[in-house]
Structures are given as C-alpha cells and as structure tokens.
Coordinates of C-alpha atoms in Angstrom, one line a residue:
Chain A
X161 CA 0.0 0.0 0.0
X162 CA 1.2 3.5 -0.8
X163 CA 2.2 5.9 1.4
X164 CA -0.4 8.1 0.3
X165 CA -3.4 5.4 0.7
X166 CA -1.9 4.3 4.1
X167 CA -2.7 7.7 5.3
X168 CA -6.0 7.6 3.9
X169 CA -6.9 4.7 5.6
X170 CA -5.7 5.1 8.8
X171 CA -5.7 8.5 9.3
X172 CA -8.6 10.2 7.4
X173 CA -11.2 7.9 9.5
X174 CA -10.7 10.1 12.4
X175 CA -11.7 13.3 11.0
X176 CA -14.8 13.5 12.7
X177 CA -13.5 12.8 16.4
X178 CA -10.7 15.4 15.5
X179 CA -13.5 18.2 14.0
X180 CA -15.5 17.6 17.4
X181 CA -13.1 17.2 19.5
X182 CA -11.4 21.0 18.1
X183 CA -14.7 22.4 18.3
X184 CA -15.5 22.0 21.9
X185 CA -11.7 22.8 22.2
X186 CA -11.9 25.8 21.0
X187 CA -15.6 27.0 21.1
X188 CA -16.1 27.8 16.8
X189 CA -16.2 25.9 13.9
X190 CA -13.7 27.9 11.8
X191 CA -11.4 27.7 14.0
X192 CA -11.8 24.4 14.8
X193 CA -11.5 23.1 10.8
X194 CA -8.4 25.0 10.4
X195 CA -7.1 23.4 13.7
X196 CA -7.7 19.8 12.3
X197 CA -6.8 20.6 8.7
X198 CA -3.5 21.5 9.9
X199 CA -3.4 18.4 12.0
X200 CA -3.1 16.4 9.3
X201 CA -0.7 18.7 7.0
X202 CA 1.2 18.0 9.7
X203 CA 0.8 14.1 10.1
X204 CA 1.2 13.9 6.8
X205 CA 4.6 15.6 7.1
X206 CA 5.6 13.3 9.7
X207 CA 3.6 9.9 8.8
X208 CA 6.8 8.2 7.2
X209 CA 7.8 8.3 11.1
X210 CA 4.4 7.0 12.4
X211 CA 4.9 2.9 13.5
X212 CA 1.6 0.7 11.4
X213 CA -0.4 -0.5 13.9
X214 CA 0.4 2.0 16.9
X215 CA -2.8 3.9 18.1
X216 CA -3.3 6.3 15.1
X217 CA -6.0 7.9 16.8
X218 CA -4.1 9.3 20.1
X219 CA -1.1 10.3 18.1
X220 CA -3.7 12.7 16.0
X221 CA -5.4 13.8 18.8
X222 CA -2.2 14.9 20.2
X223 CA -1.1 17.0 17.1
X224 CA -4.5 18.7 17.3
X225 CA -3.7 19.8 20.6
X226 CA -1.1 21.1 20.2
X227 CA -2.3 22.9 17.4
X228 CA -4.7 24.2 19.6
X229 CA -2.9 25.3 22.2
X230 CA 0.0 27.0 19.9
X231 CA -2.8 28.7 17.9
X232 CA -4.2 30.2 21.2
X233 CA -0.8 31.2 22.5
X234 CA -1.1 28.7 25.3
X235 CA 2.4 27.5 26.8
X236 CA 2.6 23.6 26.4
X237 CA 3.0 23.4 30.1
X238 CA -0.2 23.1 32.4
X239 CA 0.6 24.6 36.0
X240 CA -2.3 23.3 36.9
X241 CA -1.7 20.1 36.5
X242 CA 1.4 20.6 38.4
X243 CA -0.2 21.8 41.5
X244 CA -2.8 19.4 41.2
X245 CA -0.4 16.6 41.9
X246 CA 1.1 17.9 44.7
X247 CA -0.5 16.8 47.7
X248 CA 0.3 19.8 50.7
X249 CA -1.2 22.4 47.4
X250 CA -4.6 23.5 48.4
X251 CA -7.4 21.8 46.0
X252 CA -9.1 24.9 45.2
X253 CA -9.5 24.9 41.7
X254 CA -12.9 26.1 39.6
X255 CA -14.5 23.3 37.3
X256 CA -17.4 25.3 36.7
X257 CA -15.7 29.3 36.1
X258 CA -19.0 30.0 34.0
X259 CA -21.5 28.7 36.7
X260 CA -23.2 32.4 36.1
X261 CA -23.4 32.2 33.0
X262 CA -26.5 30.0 32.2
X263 CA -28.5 27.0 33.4
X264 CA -28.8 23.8 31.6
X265 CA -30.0 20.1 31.9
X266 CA -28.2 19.5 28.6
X267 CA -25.0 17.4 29.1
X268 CA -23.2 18.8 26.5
X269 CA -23.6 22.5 27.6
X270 CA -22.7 21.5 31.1
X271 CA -19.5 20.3 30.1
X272 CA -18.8 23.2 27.6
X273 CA -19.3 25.5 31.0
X274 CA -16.3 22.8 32.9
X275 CA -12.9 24.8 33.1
X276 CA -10.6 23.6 30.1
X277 CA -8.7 21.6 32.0
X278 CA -11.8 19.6 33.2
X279 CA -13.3 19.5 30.0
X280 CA -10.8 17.9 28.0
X281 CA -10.0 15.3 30.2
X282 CA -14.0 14.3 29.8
X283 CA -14.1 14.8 26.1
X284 CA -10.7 12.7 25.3
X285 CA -11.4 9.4 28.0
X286 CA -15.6 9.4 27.3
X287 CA -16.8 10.6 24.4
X288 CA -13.0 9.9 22.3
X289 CA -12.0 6.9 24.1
X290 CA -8.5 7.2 24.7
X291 CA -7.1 5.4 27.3
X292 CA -5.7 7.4 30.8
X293 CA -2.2 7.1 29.2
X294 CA -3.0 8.1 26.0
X295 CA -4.9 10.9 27.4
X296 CA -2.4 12.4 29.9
X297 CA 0.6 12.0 26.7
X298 CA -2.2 13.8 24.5
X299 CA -2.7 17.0 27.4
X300 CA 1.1 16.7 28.5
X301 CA 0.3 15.9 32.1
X302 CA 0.7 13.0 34.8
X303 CA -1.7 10.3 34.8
X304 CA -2.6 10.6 38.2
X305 CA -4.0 14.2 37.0
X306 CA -6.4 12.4 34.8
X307 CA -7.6 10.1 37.2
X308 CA -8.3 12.9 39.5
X309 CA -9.8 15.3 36.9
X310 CA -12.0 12.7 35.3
X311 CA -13.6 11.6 38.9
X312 CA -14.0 15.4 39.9
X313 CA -15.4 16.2 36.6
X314 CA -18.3 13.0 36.1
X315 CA -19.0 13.7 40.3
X316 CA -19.7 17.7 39.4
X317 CA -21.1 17.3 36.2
X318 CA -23.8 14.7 37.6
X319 CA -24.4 16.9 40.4
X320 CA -25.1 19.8 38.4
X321 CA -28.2 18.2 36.0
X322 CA -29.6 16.3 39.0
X323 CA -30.3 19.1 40.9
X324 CA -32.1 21.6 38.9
X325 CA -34.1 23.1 41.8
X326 CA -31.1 24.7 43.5
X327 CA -30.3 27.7 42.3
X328 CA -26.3 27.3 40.8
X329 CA -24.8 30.5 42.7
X330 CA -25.6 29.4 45.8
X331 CA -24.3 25.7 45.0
X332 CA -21.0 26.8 43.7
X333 CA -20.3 23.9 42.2
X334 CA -16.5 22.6 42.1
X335 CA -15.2 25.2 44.7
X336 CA -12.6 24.5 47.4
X337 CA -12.5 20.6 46.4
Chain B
X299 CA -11.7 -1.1 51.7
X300 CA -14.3 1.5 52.6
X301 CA -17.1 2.6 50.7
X302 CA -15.4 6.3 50.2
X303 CA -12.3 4.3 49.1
X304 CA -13.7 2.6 46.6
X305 CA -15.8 5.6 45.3
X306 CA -12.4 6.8 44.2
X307 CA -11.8 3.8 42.1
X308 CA -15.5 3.7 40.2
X309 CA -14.5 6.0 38.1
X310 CA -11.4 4.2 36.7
X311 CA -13.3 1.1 37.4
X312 CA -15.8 1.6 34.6
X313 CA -13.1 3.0 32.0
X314 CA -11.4 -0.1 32.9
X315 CA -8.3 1.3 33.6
X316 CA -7.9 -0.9 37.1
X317 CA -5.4 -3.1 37.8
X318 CA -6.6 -6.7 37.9
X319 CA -6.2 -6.7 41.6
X320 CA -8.0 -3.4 42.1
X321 CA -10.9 -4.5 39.9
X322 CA -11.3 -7.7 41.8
X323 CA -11.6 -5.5 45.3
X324 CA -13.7 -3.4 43.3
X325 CA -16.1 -6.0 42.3
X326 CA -16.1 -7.6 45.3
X327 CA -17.4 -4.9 47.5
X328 CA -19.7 -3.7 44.4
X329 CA -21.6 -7.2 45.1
X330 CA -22.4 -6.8 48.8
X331 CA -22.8 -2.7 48.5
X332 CA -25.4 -1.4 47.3
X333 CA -25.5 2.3 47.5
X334 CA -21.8 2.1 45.6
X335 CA -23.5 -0.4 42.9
X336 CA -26.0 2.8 42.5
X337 CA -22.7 5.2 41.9
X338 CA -21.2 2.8 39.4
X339 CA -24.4 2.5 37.8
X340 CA -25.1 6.2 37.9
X341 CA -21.3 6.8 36.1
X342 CA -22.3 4.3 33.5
X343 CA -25.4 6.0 32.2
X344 CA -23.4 9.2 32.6
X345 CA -20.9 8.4 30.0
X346 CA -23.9 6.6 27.8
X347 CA -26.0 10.0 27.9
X348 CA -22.4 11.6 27.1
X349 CA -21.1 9.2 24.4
X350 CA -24.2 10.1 23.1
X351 CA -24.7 13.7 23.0
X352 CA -20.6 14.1 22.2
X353 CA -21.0 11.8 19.1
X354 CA -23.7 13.7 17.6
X355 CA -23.3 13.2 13.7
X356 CA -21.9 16.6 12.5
X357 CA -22.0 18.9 9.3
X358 CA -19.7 19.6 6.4
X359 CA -17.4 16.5 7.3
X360 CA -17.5 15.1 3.6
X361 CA -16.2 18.9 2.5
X362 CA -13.9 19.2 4.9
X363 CA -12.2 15.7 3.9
X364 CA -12.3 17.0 0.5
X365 CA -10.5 20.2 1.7
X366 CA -7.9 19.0 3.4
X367 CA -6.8 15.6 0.4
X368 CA -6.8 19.2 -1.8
X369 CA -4.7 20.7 0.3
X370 CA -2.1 17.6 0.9
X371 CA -2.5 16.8 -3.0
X372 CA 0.8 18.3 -3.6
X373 CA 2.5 16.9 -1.2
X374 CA 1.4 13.8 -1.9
X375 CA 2.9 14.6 -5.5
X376 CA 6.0 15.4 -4.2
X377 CA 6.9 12.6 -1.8
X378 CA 6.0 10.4 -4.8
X379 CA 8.3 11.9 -7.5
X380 CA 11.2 12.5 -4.2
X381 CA 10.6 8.7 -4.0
X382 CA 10.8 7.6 -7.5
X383 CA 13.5 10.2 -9.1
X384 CA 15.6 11.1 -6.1
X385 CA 18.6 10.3 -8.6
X386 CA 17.3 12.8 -11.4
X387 CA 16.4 15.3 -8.7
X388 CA 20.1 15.3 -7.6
X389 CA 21.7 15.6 -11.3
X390 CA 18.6 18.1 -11.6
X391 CA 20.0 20.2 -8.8
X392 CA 23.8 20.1 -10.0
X393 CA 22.5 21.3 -13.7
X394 CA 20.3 24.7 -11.8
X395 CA 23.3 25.6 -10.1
X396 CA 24.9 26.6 -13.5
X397 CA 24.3 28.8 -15.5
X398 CA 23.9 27.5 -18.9
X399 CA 22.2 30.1 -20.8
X400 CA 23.7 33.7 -21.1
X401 CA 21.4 36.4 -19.4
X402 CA 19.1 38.5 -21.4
X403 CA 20.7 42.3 -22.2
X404 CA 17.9 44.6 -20.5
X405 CA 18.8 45.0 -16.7
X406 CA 15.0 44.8 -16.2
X407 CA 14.7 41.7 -17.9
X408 CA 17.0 40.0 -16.1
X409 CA 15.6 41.1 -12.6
X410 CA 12.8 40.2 -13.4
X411 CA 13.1 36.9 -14.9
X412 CA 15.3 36.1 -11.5
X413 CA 12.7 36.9 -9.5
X414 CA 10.3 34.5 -11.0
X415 CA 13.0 31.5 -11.0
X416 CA 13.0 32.5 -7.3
X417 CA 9.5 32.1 -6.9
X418 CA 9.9 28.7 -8.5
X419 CA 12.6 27.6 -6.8
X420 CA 11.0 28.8 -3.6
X421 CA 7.6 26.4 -4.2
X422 CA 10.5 23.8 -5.2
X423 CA 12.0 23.8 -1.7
X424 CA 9.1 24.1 0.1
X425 CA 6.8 22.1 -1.4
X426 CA 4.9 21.8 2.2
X427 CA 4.2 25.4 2.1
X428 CA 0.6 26.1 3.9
X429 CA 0.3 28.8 1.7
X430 CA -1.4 27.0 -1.2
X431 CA -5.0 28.6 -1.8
X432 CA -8.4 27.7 -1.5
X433 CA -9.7 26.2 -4.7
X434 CA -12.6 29.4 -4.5
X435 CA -10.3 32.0 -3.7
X436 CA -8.3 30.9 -7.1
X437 CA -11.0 31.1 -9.3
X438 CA -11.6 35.0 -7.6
X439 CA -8.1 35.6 -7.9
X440 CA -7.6 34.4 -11.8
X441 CA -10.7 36.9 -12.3
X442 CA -9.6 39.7 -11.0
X443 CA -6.5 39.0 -13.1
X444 CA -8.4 38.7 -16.1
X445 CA -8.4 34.8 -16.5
X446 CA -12.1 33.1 -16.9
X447 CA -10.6 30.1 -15.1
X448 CA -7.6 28.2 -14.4
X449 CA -6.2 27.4 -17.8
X450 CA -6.5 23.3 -18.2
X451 CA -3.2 21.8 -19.3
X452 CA -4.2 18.3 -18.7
X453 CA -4.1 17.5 -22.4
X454 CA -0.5 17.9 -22.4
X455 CA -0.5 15.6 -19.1
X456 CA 0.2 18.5 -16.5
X457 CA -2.5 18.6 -13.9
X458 CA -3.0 21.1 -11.4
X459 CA -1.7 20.6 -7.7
X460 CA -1.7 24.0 -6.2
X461 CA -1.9 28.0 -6.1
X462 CA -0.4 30.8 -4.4
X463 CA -0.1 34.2 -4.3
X464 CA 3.8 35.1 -4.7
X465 CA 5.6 38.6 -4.8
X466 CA 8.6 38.6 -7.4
X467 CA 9.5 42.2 -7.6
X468 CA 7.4 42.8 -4.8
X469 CA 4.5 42.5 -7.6
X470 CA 1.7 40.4 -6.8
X471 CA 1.2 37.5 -8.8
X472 CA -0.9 34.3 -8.7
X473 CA 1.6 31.3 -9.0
X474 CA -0.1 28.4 -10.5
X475 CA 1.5 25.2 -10.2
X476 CA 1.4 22.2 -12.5
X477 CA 2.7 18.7 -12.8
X478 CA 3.0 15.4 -14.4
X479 CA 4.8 12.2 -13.0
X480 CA 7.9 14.1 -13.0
X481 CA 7.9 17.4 -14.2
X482 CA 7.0 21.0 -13.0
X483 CA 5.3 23.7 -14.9
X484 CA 4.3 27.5 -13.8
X485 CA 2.3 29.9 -14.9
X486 CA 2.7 33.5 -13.1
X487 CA -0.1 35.0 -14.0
X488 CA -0.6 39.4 -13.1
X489 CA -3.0 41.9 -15.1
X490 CA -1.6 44.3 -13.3
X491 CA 2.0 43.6 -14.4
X492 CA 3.1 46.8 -16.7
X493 CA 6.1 45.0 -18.5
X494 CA 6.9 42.0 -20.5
X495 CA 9.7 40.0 -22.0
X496 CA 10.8 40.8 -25.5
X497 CA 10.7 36.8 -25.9
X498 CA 11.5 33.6 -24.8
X499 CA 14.7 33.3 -21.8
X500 CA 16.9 31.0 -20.8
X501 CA 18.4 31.5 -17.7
X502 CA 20.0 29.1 -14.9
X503 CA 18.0 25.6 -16.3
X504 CA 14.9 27.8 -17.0
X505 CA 12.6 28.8 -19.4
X506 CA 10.3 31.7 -19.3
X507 CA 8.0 32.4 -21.6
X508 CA 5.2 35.3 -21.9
X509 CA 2.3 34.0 -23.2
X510 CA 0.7 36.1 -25.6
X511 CA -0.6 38.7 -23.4
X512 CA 1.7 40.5 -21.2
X513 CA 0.3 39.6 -17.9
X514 CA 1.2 35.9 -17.9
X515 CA 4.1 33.8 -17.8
X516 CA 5.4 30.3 -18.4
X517 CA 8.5 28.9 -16.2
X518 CA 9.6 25.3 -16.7
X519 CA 12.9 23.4 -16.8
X520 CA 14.8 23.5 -19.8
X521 CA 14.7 20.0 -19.8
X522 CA 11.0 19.6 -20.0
X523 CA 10.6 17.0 -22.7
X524 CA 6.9 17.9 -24.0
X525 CA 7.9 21.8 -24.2
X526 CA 6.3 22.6 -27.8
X527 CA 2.9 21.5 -27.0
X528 CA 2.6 22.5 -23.8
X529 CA 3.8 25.9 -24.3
X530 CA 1.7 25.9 -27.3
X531 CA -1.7 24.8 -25.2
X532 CA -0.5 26.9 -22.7
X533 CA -0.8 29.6 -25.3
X534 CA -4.1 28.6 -26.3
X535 CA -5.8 28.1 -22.6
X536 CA -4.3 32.1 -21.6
X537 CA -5.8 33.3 -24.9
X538 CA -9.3 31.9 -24.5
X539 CA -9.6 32.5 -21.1
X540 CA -8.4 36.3 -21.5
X541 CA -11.1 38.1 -20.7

C-alpha cells in the first residue's frame, strides 16, 4: 500500500472525532476546521515516522492539541496540573468558572461550561475513548492528573443536572474541592 | 476497603483502567454494597447519555475531507516523484546551479526573470508550504487577473496541484502550479503587471516564456521534454480564457 493510501486509511477515518473534539476545544467551527486541517498537514509531514499498527487515533489527537494550544498562545506546560499533583497544594481549583453564566439540563452544555482543563480530560477518555495514558501524553500531564480530573469532573457534572431546583450560585459547584 | 475508598476507584473502574487486583476488590465490594452499585451504575449511564450527545453526527465532514486531500495533493505529489527520481532530482540540482544560458541584455529583464525563478525555486524547496490557496479563492483571484478560469493543461499531461499568491518584484502575482509524474510547470499569471519579455529566456535551467498577453508567464525546466505543445496549449488556454 502506498504511502499516500496508508494515510488515507488510517488517518482520514478520524476526521470526525478530530472536528468535534477542536470544536468544543476551542468553542467555533472555523477555528476548529483550520485546527484539524493543519493536524493532518502535519501528520502527513511526519507519517513516514508513524509505526503501522500503533494507536493512530491518540497520536492525532495529540497533534491537534497542540495545534490548539500553539494557535491560542497557550504554553505547552499546564501549572495546573502541576499543582494538582502535589499533595500539601490546596485543592481549590474552579471546574465550573461560567457557573453564572447559564443553566442547563443539557449534558453537553454542562461540560462546555467545565474549566478547560476539566473539559478535555472528559471529552478525550468518554466521548473519544482514549485510554488514561494516551490521554495524559495527549494534554502533556501526569496520569494521576487524569484520574483525578476525570472523577471530579463526572462527580460535578452529575451533580449539576440532578439538581435543577437549587439555584447554581448558591451551589458553587466545584469550589474548594 | 471502605465505601469512600472505593468511590475513588468507580470511576477508573468503569473505564477499565484498574489493575486486575484493584478491579477484583472493586467488584467484590460492588456485590455486597449497594448504595456504591447505585454510583457505578449512575457513572455508567453518565458516559452513555455523554457518548451520546458528544458523538452527535456533524456537518460539512465530507467537505472538509475534501479540503484537506486538496490541500495535501501536492505533497502527496511530491513525496512520490522525491521517491521515484531522487537520482534525477540530484543531477537536476547540479545542472540549476549553473548557469547555462547567457542572461538576457535589459537589466529589467534580467531582474525580473530572477525573480520568477526565485519564486519557482521557492515552491521547489518548500513544497509543504501552507500557503497554497483555497480552490474558491483561485477562481476570484484568476478573475480579478483577467483569467475566466484556471487554464486546463491536462491534455498535455500536466495537472493542477496548487496556487499561491507570490511577490517577485514585490508584484503580486498568482503562482499556478502544475505537474505530471515528473515534471513541473508555472504559470505567473498578473494583469496588473506593466512589463513584458521581448521573448522567450533561458536562464539558470529555466525557461520563461510570456504567453501572448503580457500579464502571464510560463516557467519550466529546460529540460522539460513535452515543451512545444505544452507551451503551445498553454498559449491557447491564456488566450481563450483572457477576458
């Protein structure tokens, strides 16, 4: 098989996880196809590097964060994850910083409203499948930060749509956890 | 373990991301405990409501596919002729860095046709250049310069891989490049470009030809083996395209 329809086949089938995925990354569709279309100029450039049969999927998803993140300006490095893993740092970290915004009992817009670093972690091991490893190499941090942000994030976000008769100010969900 | 312990571990639990050991504990007090049964069960139609609503079939994928194979077509091209002439390219290389043809008289000229073997070379070098343009914005840019569409070379077995905008002279010009298994052809293509060639020049490897109107010019390799008729449909496309 040519280079060219090895690509095809393994890498084109995850155009849709990639397009969704950039999306709720980086909240518009314009944005999000140039993201992914430059995800795969840049597999492409590197594919004659990339091992048949290693997971095709998490090695894309990773290129499309960091196209993210370098197209928002974001340094690769996540402080937060830093923090998060050490254990005397005070847990006080926001997972809902838009709780103000608006009030939902749709699951998606819930976890659009989760802090980034939240969010992700949800999207990637859920709705994308990757595996915890695959997910921390994808965001560049520890596994252990997964683990913990995944837990926090499904205990908040179920929390939030169950109880629809408290008003969400005075819940403040995700604070000082 | 207690029941807060082992809520820690539902959540890996489910993604199955547990060591064997841990799942076994896991499993074992999910038998006898009910309330933590609920949880797990809870987390479970969590991620089913959320596989659910995140997998929602989306828009404009089929387009976007097409996009981006348009976009990688050259490069495609190019690893394939790297690949299949990396000998020829090299012998290719040692021939452009001489200069086998004597430079045209007018100063101008000769500026000018350098700058457009620039260009070429430049697309040559960097054939992964994101610059290439959307296939929309060439058909508005070939209008504006006075072109109906792109001119069709395929008969003389050049097909179209890619267009930029490119500045020789600090002139704007849209760079349309062509190719066949193993060749490269260019048109430069300006209707606001005041000057011409007096004719046909060799220069470097190169040929650059202006084809019948002022505004648009032919660069290929001297070597180019179908030169006659593709200069001469070339020719024929630019002249019945002119608008």
């Amino acid at each position: 098989m040519s280079s060219r329809a090895s690509f095809e086949t393994e890498a084109l089938p995850h155009l849709e996880a990639l397009l969704r995925t950039a999306v709720r990354m980086s909240g518009d569709r314009a944005r999000a196809e140039d993201a992914v279309q430059e995800t795969y100029l840049r597999a492409w450039r590197s594919f004659r590097t990339y091992q048949p049969d290693t997971n095709c999927r998490a090695w894309l998803f990773k290129i499309l964060v960091n196209v993210i993140k370098k197209a928002a300006g974001k340094k690769r490095h996540d402080p937060l994850a830093a923090a998060e893993d050490v254990e005397t740092t005070p847990k006080v970290v926001q997972l809902f910083p838009n709780a103000d915004a608006g009030e939902t009992q749709d699951i998606m817009e819930a976890v659009q409203q989760l802090a980034p670093e939240f969010r992700d972690v949800l999207l990637l091991v859920v709705v994308e499948g990757l595996s915890y490893k695959d997910t921390a190499h994808t965001l560049d941090i520890p596994m252990g930060t997964v683990m913990s942000r995944l837990y926090r994030a499904r205990r908040e976000i179920r929390r939030w749509l169950t109880m629809p008769e408290t008003p969400r100010q005075e819940r403040k969900p995700g604070h000082g956890m | 373990m207690e029941c807060k312990d082992i809520r820690k571990l539902l959540s890996p639990f489910v993604d199955n991301e547990l060591t064997a050991h841990e799942a076994f504990m896991v499993a074992e007090h999910l038998e006898g405990c009910a309330p933590c049964h609920r949880e797990m069960e809870e987390i479970r139609r969590f991620d089913e409501q959320l596989k659910t609503a995140g997998r929602q079939p989306l828009s404009g994928i089929e387009d976007l596919r097409d996009g981006i194979l348009w976009r990688l077509s050259p490069w495609f091209a190019v690893r394939r002729w790297r690949g299949a002439g990396a000998a020829a390219a090299a012998l290719l290389f040692l021939v452009i860095g001489r200069q086998l043809f004597s430079a045209p008289s007018d100063p101008e000229a000769t500026a000018f046709s350098d700058a457009l073997i620039a260009e070429t070379r430049l697309q040559q070098s960097q054939p992964f250049s994101l610059s290439w343009l959307e296939p929309q914005s060439v058909q508005d840019l070939l209008k504006q310069e006075g072109l109906e569409a792109v001119p069709n070379l395929a008969p003389a077995g050049f097909h179209l891989e890619g267009a930029r905008v490119c500045y020789p002279l600090s002139h704007p010009f849209v760079q349309l490049v062509y190719r066949n298994r193993s060749e490269e052809v260019m048109l430069f293509v300006s209707r606001r470009w005041t000057r011409s060639l007096s004719g046909t020049i060799k220069r470097e490897g190169f040929t650059i030809v202006p084809l019948g109107v002022r505004a648009v010019f032919l660069v290929t390799k001297d070597t180019l083996v179908n030169f006659t008729d593709t200069r001469e449909l070339a020719e024929e496309e630019i002249g019945a395209l002119t608008s």
